[in-house]
Short mmCIF file of N, CA and C and ligand atoms in Angstrom, two decimals:
data_model
loop_
_atom_site.label_atom_id
_atom_site.label_comp_id
_atom_site.label_asym_id
_atom_site.label_seq_id
_atom_site.Cartn_x
_atom_site.Cartn_y
_atom_site.Cartn_z
N MET M 1 -5.41 8.54 14.07
CA MET M 1 -5.84 7.08 13.13
C MET M 1 -4.60 6.56 12.80
N LYS M 2 -3.60 5.73 13.04
CA LYS M 2 -3.01 5.39 12.00
C LYS M 2 -3.28 4.75 11.22
N LYS M 3 -2.89 4.63 9.39
CA LYS M 3 -4.01 4.51 8.44
C LYS M 3 -2.38 2.85 8.17
N LYS M 4 -2.66 1.79 6.98
CA LYS M 4 -2.93 0.86 6.56
C LYS M 4 -1.78 1.31 5.31
N LEU M 5 -0.56 0.90 5.28
CA LEU M 5 0.42 0.93 4.56
C LEU M 5 -0.07 -0.39 2.86
N PHE M 6 -0.25 -0.24 1.31
CA PHE M 6 -0.29 -0.80 0.91
C PHE M 6 0.54 -0.80 -0.29
N VAL M 7 1.52 -2.04 -0.33
CA VAL M 7 2.31 -2.05 -1.23
C VAL M 7 2.19 -3.01 -2.88
N LEU M 8 2.67 -2.01 -3.40
CA LEU M 8 1.74 -2.75 -5.18
C LEU M 8 3.06 -3.40 -5.89
N SER M 9 3.18 -3.91 -6.65
CA SER M 9 4.47 -4.58 -7.08
C SER M 9 3.27 -5.22 -8.70
N GLY M 10 4.39 -5.56 -9.60
CA GLY M 10 3.74 -6.29 -11.37
C GLY M 10 4.84 -6.20 -11.32
N SER M 11 4.92 -7.67 -12.60
CA SER M 11 6.33 -6.96 -13.71
C SER M 11 5.83 -6.21 -14.84
N SER M 12 6.63 -5.62 -15.31
CA SER M 12 7.22 -4.89 -16.60
C SER M 12 6.23 -5.77 -17.91
N GLY M 13 5.07 -4.47 -18.21
CA GLY M 13 3.74 -5.39 -19.49
C GLY M 13 3.13 -6.10 -18.52
N VAL M 14 2.64 -5.71 -17.29
CA VAL M 14 0.94 -6.32 -16.72
C VAL M 14 0.41 -5.11 -16.48
N GLY M 15 0.32 -4.47 -16.86
CA GLY M 15 -0.38 -3.28 -16.84
C GLY M 15 -0.79 -2.41 -15.78
N LYS M 16 0.16 -2.55 -14.31
CA LYS M 16 -0.15 -2.15 -13.48
C LYS M 16 -0.27 -1.37 -12.90
N GLY M 17 0.00 -0.04 -13.84
CA GLY M 17 -0.21 1.33 -13.87
C GLY M 17 -1.34 1.70 -14.63
N THR M 18 -2.12 0.86 -15.34
CA THR M 18 -3.00 1.41 -15.47
C THR M 18 -4.33 0.68 -14.27
N VAL M 19 -4.17 -0.32 -14.10
CA VAL M 19 -4.72 -1.09 -12.75
C VAL M 19 -4.41 0.00 -11.90
N ILE M 20 -3.28 0.09 -10.89
CA ILE M 20 -3.37 1.47 -9.92
C ILE M 20 -3.81 2.94 -10.57
N SER M 21 -3.78 3.67 -12.03
CA SER M 21 -4.86 4.97 -12.16
C SER M 21 -5.96 4.83 -12.02
N GLY M 22 -6.57 3.63 -12.56
CA GLY M 22 -7.81 2.71 -12.57
C GLY M 22 -8.55 2.90 -11.18
N PHE M 23 -7.61 2.63 -9.79
CA PHE M 23 -7.74 2.51 -8.59
C PHE M 23 -7.74 3.91 -8.06
N LEU M 24 -6.97 4.73 -8.38
CA LEU M 24 -6.83 5.98 -7.21
C LEU M 24 -7.64 7.00 -8.55
N LYS M 25 -8.14 7.04 -9.46
CA LYS M 25 -9.79 8.06 -9.93
C LYS M 25 -11.00 7.69 -9.13
N ARG M 26 -10.49 6.95 -8.81
CA ARG M 26 -12.16 5.82 -8.47
C ARG M 26 -12.04 6.17 -6.35
N ASN M 27 -10.90 6.00 -6.41
CA ASN M 27 -10.37 6.54 -4.76
C ASN M 27 -9.21 7.91 -4.79
N PRO M 28 -10.61 9.19 -4.39
CA PRO M 28 -9.40 10.21 -4.46
C PRO M 28 -8.64 10.63 -3.40
N ASN M 29 -9.45 9.39 -1.91
CA ASN M 29 -8.37 9.49 -0.51
C ASN M 29 -7.30 8.63 -0.74
N PHE M 30 -7.00 8.34 -1.46
CA PHE M 30 -5.84 7.51 -1.55
C PHE M 30 -4.97 8.22 -2.23
N SER M 31 -3.05 7.95 -1.60
CA SER M 31 -2.66 8.44 -3.11
C SER M 31 -1.31 7.68 -3.08
N LEU M 32 0.13 8.17 -4.36
CA LEU M 32 0.72 7.58 -4.79
C LEU M 32 1.88 7.77 -4.12
N SER M 33 2.61 7.00 -3.31
CA SER M 33 3.77 7.68 -2.62
C SER M 33 4.63 7.98 -3.44
N ILE M 34 5.35 9.22 -3.57
CA ILE M 34 6.38 10.08 -4.69
C ILE M 34 8.09 9.06 -4.03
N SER M 35 9.17 8.41 -4.67
CA SER M 35 9.29 7.90 -4.72
C SER M 35 10.64 8.76 -5.42
N CYS M 36 12.41 8.30 -4.37
CA CYS M 36 13.32 8.65 -5.16
C CYS M 36 14.01 7.85 -6.40
N THR M 37 14.43 8.24 -7.18
CA THR M 37 15.23 7.37 -8.28
C THR M 37 16.48 8.41 -9.02
N THR M 38 17.86 7.50 -9.11
CA THR M 38 18.63 8.65 -9.89
C THR M 38 18.60 8.09 -10.98
N ARG M 39 17.54 7.31 -11.75
CA ARG M 39 17.18 7.37 -13.28
C ARG M 39 16.28 8.79 -14.21
N LYS M 40 17.12 8.58 -15.40
CA LYS M 40 16.81 10.25 -15.90
C LYS M 40 15.19 10.25 -16.07
N MET M 41 14.73 11.69 -16.20
CA MET M 41 13.47 11.66 -16.22
C MET M 41 13.00 11.90 -17.61
N ARG M 42 11.97 11.00 -17.31
CA ARG M 42 11.49 11.00 -18.71
C ARG M 42 10.60 11.19 -19.62
N PRO M 43 10.10 12.19 -20.55
CA PRO M 43 9.44 13.09 -20.87
C PRO M 43 7.82 13.28 -20.74
N GLY M 44 7.47 14.59 -20.25
CA GLY M 44 6.24 14.07 -19.47
C GLY M 44 5.92 13.99 -17.65
N GLU M 45 7.50 13.13 -17.55
CA GLU M 45 7.83 13.95 -16.60
C GLU M 45 8.27 14.54 -14.97
N ALA M 46 7.81 15.25 -13.86
CA ALA M 46 8.10 16.05 -13.06
C ALA M 46 9.03 15.93 -11.82
N ASP M 47 9.82 16.53 -11.78
CA ASP M 47 10.44 16.38 -10.46
C ASP M 47 9.91 16.97 -9.16
N GLY M 48 9.61 15.95 -7.74
CA GLY M 48 8.23 16.33 -6.82
C GLY M 48 7.36 15.58 -7.61
N ILE M 49 7.16 14.74 -8.92
CA ILE M 49 5.43 14.75 -8.77
C ILE M 49 5.39 12.83 -9.45
N ASN M 50 6.14 12.92 -9.96
CA ASN M 50 6.13 11.24 -10.88
C ASN M 50 7.76 10.47 -9.63
N TYR M 51 8.62 11.59 -9.18
CA TYR M 51 9.87 11.09 -8.67
C TYR M 51 10.39 11.82 -7.94
N PHE M 52 11.19 12.18 -6.49
CA PHE M 52 12.04 12.79 -6.75
C PHE M 52 13.45 12.04 -7.26
N TYR M 53 14.34 12.74 -8.38
CA TYR M 53 15.37 12.69 -9.18
C TYR M 53 16.65 12.90 -8.47
N LEU M 54 16.98 12.37 -7.99
CA LEU M 54 18.40 12.68 -7.08
C LEU M 54 20.22 11.65 -8.05
N THR M 55 20.81 12.66 -7.61
CA THR M 55 22.17 12.16 -8.36
C THR M 55 22.72 10.87 -7.52
N ARG M 56 23.12 10.23 -7.89
CA ARG M 56 23.59 8.65 -7.56
C ARG M 56 24.19 9.33 -6.17
N GLU M 57 25.04 10.46 -6.37
CA GLU M 57 25.76 10.54 -4.79
C GLU M 57 24.51 11.40 -3.87
N GLU M 58 23.92 11.74 -4.35
CA GLU M 58 23.16 12.42 -3.10
C GLU M 58 21.98 11.21 -2.76
N PHE M 59 21.85 10.21 -3.57
CA PHE M 59 20.92 8.85 -3.19
C PHE M 59 22.12 8.22 -1.53
N GLU M 60 22.92 7.79 -2.88
CA GLU M 60 24.08 6.78 -1.23
C GLU M 60 24.37 8.05 -0.12
N GLN M 61 23.89 9.05 -0.34
CA GLN M 61 23.91 9.92 0.73
C GLN M 61 23.49 9.63 2.10
N SER M 62 22.03 9.71 0.95
CA SER M 62 21.01 9.30 1.78
C SER M 62 20.27 8.07 2.60
N VAL M 63 21.47 7.00 1.61
CA VAL M 63 20.91 6.30 1.76
C VAL M 63 22.04 5.46 3.80
N LYS M 64 23.40 6.09 3.49
CA LYS M 64 24.05 6.17 4.54
C LYS M 64 23.39 6.53 5.59
N ASN M 65 22.84 8.20 5.89
CA ASN M 65 21.87 8.38 6.74
C ASN M 65 20.94 7.74 7.35
N GLY M 66 20.30 7.20 6.91
CA GLY M 66 19.56 5.97 6.80
C GLY M 66 17.88 6.36 6.57
N GLU M 67 18.13 7.15 5.87
CA GLU M 67 16.66 7.62 5.51
C GLU M 67 15.83 6.99 4.62
N PHE M 68 15.99 5.61 4.08
CA PHE M 68 14.98 5.19 3.49
C PHE M 68 14.68 3.84 4.65
N LEU M 69 12.98 3.73 3.81
CA LEU M 69 12.69 3.02 4.91
C LEU M 69 12.62 0.99 3.64
N GLU M 70 12.79 1.29 2.57
CA GLU M 70 13.33 0.67 2.00
C GLU M 70 14.37 1.42 0.59
N TRP M 71 15.42 0.78 -0.47
CA TRP M 71 15.80 0.83 -1.87
C TRP M 71 16.30 0.14 -2.37
N ALA M 72 16.18 0.05 -3.70
CA ALA M 72 16.43 -1.01 -4.28
C ALA M 72 17.34 -0.48 -5.39
N GLU M 73 18.06 -1.57 -6.41
CA GLU M 73 18.56 -1.29 -7.23
C GLU M 73 17.75 -2.12 -8.54
N PHE M 74 17.70 -0.98 -9.82
CA PHE M 74 16.75 -1.64 -10.87
C PHE M 74 16.77 -1.04 -12.02
N ALA M 75 16.89 -2.37 -13.03
CA ALA M 75 17.54 -1.98 -14.41
C ALA M 75 18.63 -0.90 -14.57
N GLN M 76 19.35 -0.87 -13.35
CA GLN M 76 21.38 -0.42 -13.58
C GLN M 76 20.53 1.14 -12.56
N ASN M 77 19.41 1.67 -11.97
CA ASN M 77 18.80 2.98 -11.56
C ASN M 77 18.51 2.43 -10.41
N LEU M 78 18.96 3.40 -8.86
CA LEU M 78 18.48 3.16 -7.39
C LEU M 78 17.51 3.61 -7.20
N TYR M 79 16.08 3.23 -6.80
CA TYR M 79 14.98 3.06 -6.34
C TYR M 79 15.30 3.67 -4.74
N GLY M 80 14.45 4.39 -4.06
CA GLY M 80 13.82 4.35 -3.05
C GLY M 80 13.03 5.17 -2.00
N THR M 81 12.51 4.53 -1.07
CA THR M 81 10.93 5.34 -0.40
C THR M 81 12.26 6.34 0.73
N LYS M 82 11.61 7.25 0.83
CA LYS M 82 11.76 8.49 2.21
C LYS M 82 10.86 7.46 3.01
N ARG M 83 11.75 6.98 4.38
CA ARG M 83 11.30 6.64 5.82
C ARG M 83 10.12 8.07 5.81
N ALA M 84 10.50 9.19 6.33
CA ALA M 84 9.93 10.45 6.59
C ALA M 84 8.42 10.90 5.34
N PHE M 85 8.53 10.40 4.62
CA PHE M 85 7.52 10.80 3.64
C PHE M 85 6.30 9.76 4.22
N VAL M 86 6.69 8.52 4.02
CA VAL M 86 5.31 7.31 4.61
C VAL M 86 4.82 7.88 5.87
N GLU M 87 5.82 7.61 6.43
CA GLU M 87 5.65 8.32 8.12
C GLU M 87 4.70 9.32 8.39
N LYS M 88 5.13 10.39 7.92
CA LYS M 88 4.43 11.96 7.61
C LYS M 88 2.69 11.42 6.73
N CYS M 89 2.64 10.76 5.36
CA CYS M 89 1.38 10.88 5.41
C CYS M 89 0.28 9.43 5.94
N LEU M 90 1.08 8.51 6.79
CA LEU M 90 0.30 7.66 7.68
C LEU M 90 0.09 8.57 8.74
N ASP M 91 0.78 9.47 9.49
CA ASP M 91 0.35 9.79 10.54
C ASP M 91 -0.68 11.16 11.11
N ASN M 92 -0.59 11.43 9.28
CA ASN M 92 -1.37 12.36 8.86
C ASN M 92 -2.92 11.99 8.34
N ASN M 93 -2.85 10.52 8.51
CA ASN M 93 -4.09 9.80 8.03
C ASN M 93 -4.90 10.15 7.08
N LYS M 94 -3.21 9.92 5.54
CA LYS M 94 -3.88 10.00 4.19
C LYS M 94 -3.48 8.54 4.27
N ASP M 95 -4.70 7.51 3.27
CA ASP M 95 -4.44 6.66 2.60
C ASP M 95 -2.75 6.15 1.77
N LEU M 96 -2.34 5.60 1.60
CA LEU M 96 -1.21 5.34 1.07
C LEU M 96 -0.83 4.55 0.19
N ILE M 97 -0.24 4.55 -1.02
CA ILE M 97 -0.09 2.78 -2.27
C ILE M 97 1.46 4.07 -2.63
N LEU M 98 2.29 2.45 -2.28
CA LEU M 98 3.80 2.03 -2.76
C LEU M 98 3.53 1.53 -4.01
N GLU M 99 3.93 1.75 -5.09
CA GLU M 99 4.48 0.58 -5.77
C GLU M 99 6.08 0.40 -5.94
N LEU M 100 6.22 -0.51 -6.14
CA LEU M 100 7.55 -0.79 -5.31
C LEU M 100 8.13 -2.31 -6.24
N GLU M 101 9.33 -2.78 -6.19
CA GLU M 101 9.50 -3.72 -7.93
C GLU M 101 9.60 -4.25 -5.97
N THR M 102 9.50 -5.89 -6.61
CA THR M 102 9.41 -6.82 -5.26
C THR M 102 10.42 -7.20 -4.27
N ILE M 103 11.52 -7.00 -4.39
CA ILE M 103 12.82 -6.67 -3.12
C ILE M 103 12.80 -5.71 -2.91
N GLY M 104 12.07 -4.46 -3.21
CA GLY M 104 11.59 -3.19 -2.05
C GLY M 104 10.93 -3.50 -1.17
N ALA M 105 9.23 -3.76 -2.04
CA ALA M 105 8.66 -4.50 -0.82
C ALA M 105 8.26 -5.33 -0.25
N LEU M 106 9.29 -6.39 0.06
CA LEU M 106 9.52 -7.59 0.80
C LEU M 106 10.43 -7.01 2.53
N LYS M 107 11.28 -6.05 1.48
CA LYS M 107 11.74 -4.89 2.73
C LYS M 107 10.72 -4.88 3.78
N VAL M 108 10.34 -3.98 2.64
CA VAL M 108 8.89 -2.60 3.55
C VAL M 108 8.08 -3.64 4.84
N LYS M 109 8.19 -5.13 4.49
CA LYS M 109 7.08 -6.01 4.75
C LYS M 109 8.16 -6.36 6.30
N GLU M 110 9.35 -6.73 6.42
CA GLU M 110 10.37 -6.99 7.21
C GLU M 110 10.00 -5.62 7.99
N GLN M 111 9.85 -4.43 7.62
CA GLN M 111 10.53 -3.51 8.71
C GLN M 111 8.60 -3.17 9.36
N MET M 112 7.84 -3.19 8.38
CA MET M 112 6.22 -3.27 8.40
C MET M 112 5.50 -4.12 7.71
N PRO M 113 5.74 -5.05 9.05
CA PRO M 113 4.88 -6.55 8.70
C PRO M 113 3.34 -6.31 8.94
N GLU M 114 2.68 -4.92 9.50
CA GLU M 114 1.37 -4.72 9.17
C GLU M 114 0.74 -4.40 7.73
N ALA M 115 1.89 -3.88 6.62
CA ALA M 115 1.68 -3.48 5.62
C ALA M 115 1.56 -4.49 4.78
N VAL M 116 0.25 -4.52 3.73
CA VAL M 116 -0.59 -5.47 2.69
C VAL M 116 0.13 -5.06 1.37
N LEU M 117 1.24 -6.59 1.33
CA LEU M 117 1.77 -6.84 -0.06
C LEU M 117 0.74 -7.15 -1.22
N ILE M 118 0.42 -6.41 -2.84
CA ILE M 118 -0.45 -6.89 -3.67
C ILE M 118 0.17 -6.56 -4.75
N PHE M 119 0.91 -8.17 -5.09
CA PHE M 119 0.89 -8.77 -6.81
C PHE M 119 0.51 -8.64 -8.06
N ILE M 120 0.38 -7.62 -8.83
CA ILE M 120 0.03 -7.80 -10.13
C ILE M 120 0.41 -8.50 -11.51
N ALA M 121 -0.53 -10.31 -11.25
CA ALA M 121 0.42 -10.46 -12.17
C ALA M 121 -0.15 -10.86 -13.99
N PRO M 122 0.05 -11.47 -14.76
CA PRO M 122 0.22 -11.57 -15.93
C PRO M 122 -1.18 -12.81 -15.80
N PRO M 123 -2.01 -12.59 -17.45
CA PRO M 123 -2.68 -14.36 -16.45
C PRO M 123 -1.92 -15.38 -16.38
N SER M 124 -0.81 -15.23 -18.09
CA SER M 124 0.32 -16.47 -17.75
C SER M 124 1.55 -15.77 -18.51
N PHE M 125 2.65 -16.30 -18.11
CA PHE M 125 3.89 -16.19 -18.88
C PHE M 125 4.63 -15.95 -20.30
N GLU M 126 3.84 -16.81 -20.54
CA GLU M 126 3.21 -16.70 -22.08
C GLU M 126 3.10 -15.35 -22.86
N GLU M 127 1.31 -15.05 -22.25
CA GLU M 127 1.07 -13.85 -22.24
C GLU M 127 1.81 -12.06 -22.47
N LEU M 128 2.30 -12.52 -21.07
CA LEU M 128 2.96 -11.80 -21.09
C LEU M 128 4.11 -11.46 -21.56
N GLU M 129 5.11 -12.67 -22.22
CA GLU M 129 6.11 -12.51 -22.94
C GLU M 129 5.70 -12.01 -24.75
N GLN M 130 4.22 -12.17 -24.82
CA GLN M 130 3.84 -11.68 -26.30
C GLN M 130 3.11 -10.32 -26.20
N ARG M 131 2.60 -10.36 -24.68
CA ARG M 131 2.83 -8.51 -24.67
C ARG M 131 4.44 -7.60 -24.84
N LEU M 132 5.29 -7.90 -24.13
CA LEU M 132 6.11 -7.44 -24.16
C LEU M 132 6.76 -7.38 -25.63
N ARG M 133 6.92 -8.14 -26.89
CA ARG M 133 7.30 -8.15 -27.69
C ARG M 133 6.63 -7.14 -28.45
N GLY M 134 5.46 -7.38 -27.93
CA GLY M 134 4.03 -6.66 -29.10
C GLY M 134 4.50 -5.27 -28.89
N ARG M 135 5.58 -4.49 -28.27
CA ARG M 135 5.61 -3.28 -27.84
C ARG M 135 6.64 -3.03 -29.16
N HIS M 136 7.13 -3.35 -29.79
CA HIS M 136 8.27 -3.96 -30.78
C HIS M 136 9.11 -1.85 -29.91
N THR M 137 10.11 -2.71 -29.33
CA THR M 137 10.27 -1.29 -28.79
C THR M 137 11.77 -2.06 -28.12
N GLU M 138 12.15 -3.16 -28.33
CA GLU M 138 13.39 -3.31 -27.28
C GLU M 138 14.14 -4.91 -28.64
N ASP M 139 15.32 -4.73 -28.40
CA ASP M 139 16.07 -6.17 -29.13
C ASP M 139 15.79 -7.02 -28.16
N GLU M 140 16.12 -7.87 -28.97
CA GLU M 140 15.94 -9.81 -27.68
C GLU M 140 16.63 -9.79 -26.40
N ALA M 141 17.98 -9.28 -26.80
CA ALA M 141 18.72 -9.32 -25.64
C ALA M 141 17.96 -8.82 -24.00
N THR M 142 17.33 -7.73 -24.64
CA THR M 142 16.52 -6.68 -23.79
C THR M 142 14.91 -7.64 -23.17
N ILE M 143 14.53 -7.48 -24.29
CA ILE M 143 13.01 -8.59 -23.66
C ILE M 143 13.76 -10.00 -23.22
N GLN M 144 14.64 -11.06 -23.61
CA GLN M 144 15.43 -11.96 -22.11
C GLN M 144 15.84 -11.24 -20.95
N LYS M 145 16.28 -9.95 -21.27
CA LYS M 145 16.99 -10.00 -19.47
C LYS M 145 15.30 -9.27 -18.74
N ARG M 146 14.29 -8.93 -19.46
CA ARG M 146 13.00 -7.87 -18.79
C ARG M 146 12.50 -9.40 -18.46
N LEU M 147 12.50 -10.45 -19.82
CA LEU M 147 11.51 -12.15 -19.09
C LEU M 147 12.06 -12.15 -17.83
N SER M 148 13.61 -12.41 -17.99
CA SER M 148 14.40 -13.02 -16.31
C SER M 148 13.99 -12.87 -15.46
N GLU M 149 13.53 -11.04 -15.50
CA GLU M 149 13.31 -10.32 -14.20
C GLU M 149 12.16 -10.50 -14.01
N VAL M 150 11.59 -10.71 -15.00
CA VAL M 150 9.77 -10.87 -14.29
C VAL M 150 9.80 -12.31 -13.74
N ARG M 151 10.70 -13.79 -13.86
CA ARG M 151 10.29 -14.65 -13.95
C ARG M 151 11.09 -14.62 -12.35
N ALA M 152 11.76 -14.14 -11.86
CA ALA M 152 12.04 -13.90 -10.24
C ALA M 152 11.29 -13.27 -9.56
N GLU M 153 10.33 -11.82 -10.61
CA GLU M 153 9.28 -11.23 -9.35
C GLU M 153 8.34 -12.13 -9.27
N ILE M 154 7.60 -12.99 -10.46
CA ILE M 154 7.02 -13.83 -10.01
C ILE M 154 7.48 -14.91 -8.89
N GLU M 155 8.49 -15.23 -8.56
CA GLU M 155 8.81 -16.20 -7.51
C GLU M 155 8.94 -15.68 -6.44
N ARG M 156 9.45 -14.24 -6.00
CA ARG M 156 9.10 -13.46 -4.72
C ARG M 156 7.94 -13.02 -4.64
N SER M 157 6.94 -13.11 -5.97
CA SER M 157 5.00 -13.18 -5.00
C SER M 157 4.72 -13.86 -4.30
N LYS M 158 5.20 -15.30 -4.44
CA LYS M 158 5.08 -16.45 -3.67
C LYS M 158 4.68 -15.83 -1.81
N ASN M 159 5.81 -14.32 -1.74
CA ASN M 159 6.02 -14.19 -0.76
C ASN M 159 4.41 -13.04 -0.10
N TYR M 160 4.11 -12.69 -0.74
CA TYR M 160 2.86 -11.29 -1.12
C TYR M 160 1.79 -12.13 -0.39
N ASP M 161 0.53 -11.10 0.36
CA ASP M 161 -0.37 -11.09 1.11
C ASP M 161 -1.15 -11.45 -0.21
N TYR M 162 -1.72 -11.05 -1.63
CA TYR M 162 -2.92 -11.08 -2.31
C TYR M 162 -1.73 -10.99 -3.97
N ILE M 163 -2.05 -11.83 -4.66
CA ILE M 163 -2.25 -11.93 -5.98
C ILE M 163 -3.13 -11.38 -6.94
N ILE M 164 -3.18 -10.31 -7.51
CA ILE M 164 -4.90 -10.62 -8.77
C ILE M 164 -4.11 -10.73 -10.19
N VAL M 165 -4.77 -11.65 -10.88
CA VAL M 165 -4.27 -11.69 -12.30
C VAL M 165 -4.82 -10.86 -12.86
N ASN M 166 -4.46 -10.02 -13.66
CA ASN M 166 -4.63 -8.90 -14.17
C ASN M 166 -5.22 -9.34 -16.10
N ASP M 167 -6.74 -10.08 -16.15
CA ASP M 167 -6.50 -11.25 -17.07
C ASP M 167 -7.99 -9.78 -17.85
N GLU M 168 -8.62 -8.86 -16.98
CA GLU M 168 -9.24 -7.95 -17.54
C GLU M 168 -9.22 -6.31 -16.79
N VAL M 169 -8.75 -5.76 -17.33
CA VAL M 169 -8.44 -4.24 -16.11
C VAL M 169 -9.68 -4.07 -15.14
N GLU M 170 -10.33 -3.92 -15.77
CA GLU M 170 -11.78 -3.51 -14.87
C GLU M 170 -12.35 -4.75 -13.18
N THR M 171 -11.86 -5.87 -14.07
CA THR M 171 -12.01 -6.57 -12.26
C THR M 171 -10.61 -6.87 -11.71
N ALA M 172 -10.20 -6.16 -12.26
CA ALA M 172 -8.05 -6.03 -11.78
C ALA M 172 -8.84 -4.94 -10.98
N ILE M 173 -8.99 -4.07 -11.29
CA ILE M 173 -9.30 -2.84 -10.38
C ILE M 173 -10.67 -2.95 -9.01
N SER M 174 -11.53 -3.86 -9.34
CA SER M 174 -12.67 -4.05 -8.55
C SER M 174 -11.79 -4.53 -7.42
N THR M 175 -11.08 -6.18 -8.11
CA THR M 175 -10.61 -6.85 -6.78
C THR M 175 -9.66 -6.39 -6.02
N LEU M 176 -8.77 -5.29 -6.51
CA LEU M 176 -8.17 -4.46 -5.90
C LEU M 176 -8.61 -3.42 -5.07
N GLU M 177 -10.34 -2.73 -5.50
CA GLU M 177 -10.42 -2.16 -4.57
C GLU M 177 -11.54 -3.40 -3.52
N LYS M 178 -12.08 -4.45 -3.35
CA LYS M 178 -12.48 -5.37 -2.85
C LYS M 178 -10.81 -5.41 -1.47
N ILE M 179 -10.24 -5.84 -1.87
CA ILE M 179 -8.90 -6.31 -1.19
C ILE M 179 -8.92 -4.80 0.09
N ILE M 180 -8.83 -3.59 -0.64
CA ILE M 180 -8.13 -2.59 0.09
C ILE M 180 -9.18 -2.09 1.26
N LYS M 181 -10.23 -2.29 0.77
CA LYS M 181 -11.70 -2.37 1.36
C LYS M 181 -11.72 -2.95 2.82
N ASP M 182 -11.11 -3.99 2.52
CA ASP M 182 -11.66 -5.15 3.11
C ASP M 182 -10.30 -4.98 3.89
N GLU M 183 -9.43 -4.91 4.08
CA GLU M 183 -8.02 -4.61 4.75
C GLU M 183 -8.39 -3.70 5.54
N ALA M 184 -8.65 -2.46 4.94
CA ALA M 184 -9.00 -1.20 5.82
C ALA M 184 -9.56 -1.34 7.09
N LYS M 185 -10.67 -2.11 7.05
CA LYS M 185 -11.69 -2.21 7.93
C LYS M 185 -10.36 -2.80 9.47
N ASN M 186 -9.85 -3.52 8.98
CA ASN M 186 -8.68 -3.97 10.15
C ASN M 186 -7.77 -3.50 10.49
N VAL M 187 -8.13 -1.94 10.79
CA VAL M 187 -6.63 -1.38 11.19
C VAL M 187 -6.10 -1.34 12.62
P1 LIG Y 201 10.17 2.93 -13.69
O1 LIG Y 201 11.61 3.29 -13.61
O2 LIG Y 201 9.27 2.70 -14.68
O3 LIG Y 201 9.11 4.39 -13.36
O4 LIG Y 201 9.92 2.45 -12.24
C1 LIG Y 201 11.13 0.89 -12.39
C2 LIG Y 201 10.52 0.11 -11.30
O5 LIG Y 201 10.83 0.36 -9.67
C3 LIG Y 201 8.99 0.02 -10.98
O6 LIG Y 201 8.79 -1.35 -10.35
C4 LIG Y 201 8.27 0.12 -10.16
O7 LIG Y 201 7.10 0.23 -9.19
C5 LIG Y 201 10.10 0.49 -9.37
N1 LIG Y 201 9.77 1.65 -8.01
C6 LIG Y 201 9.19 2.92 -8.38
N2 LIG Y 201 9.62 3.29 -7.16
C7 LIG Y 201 10.31 2.44 -6.36
C8 LIG Y 201 10.64 2.66 -4.49
O8 LIG Y 201 10.26 3.66 -4.35
N3 LIG Y 201 11.64 1.85 -4.44
C9 LIG Y 201 11.38 0.41 -5.02
N4 LIG Y 201 12.50 -0.23 -4.71
N5 LIG Y 201 11.18 0.51 -6.19
C10 LIG Y 201 10.38 1.15 -7.02
#
């Protein structure tokens, strides 16, 4: 039996990582796809665990070879999902979640209309702005850039199958579980 593919997106600062890791803890049969990226490895990350880290040349060669199911540029780095990785997981009956920014997610939907797209949204734009500012890690220009990216992502989420508003993490995780369980029944 082939499995269904779930694609999750959410703007930065929305708590998407917490919702996904909460879901994965409760549902160990699901795994998160490992993407390729040209961005630098962050402390605590490992090659082949968080991402496959490629040089821009290696990434572009894979694009030319048609190896990516989707890829996109985000914050000046390239990110992509290898087609072979996803197909192998689905064929091996593994439940798979892809965590992608919205352009890549919509590209997956074009190629695999049966994929389920889920967007994790902030309770409000104002609250997200407060959360981003509350981190105190970025200057005003960076915050403004992030906020305009967030606006664009929220706009694209109108084409998603589901939107989960992350008011409260536990509720968001339960909602995600319900959506995935219901959808998985209709394979
Ligand atoms: P980060 O650099 O913080 O790990 O990820 C930045 C953004 O890239 C996040 O929105 C994440 O969802 C997205 N992303 C991660 N992997 C992929 C991928 O394979 N394809 C696309 N399109 N986006 C990705």
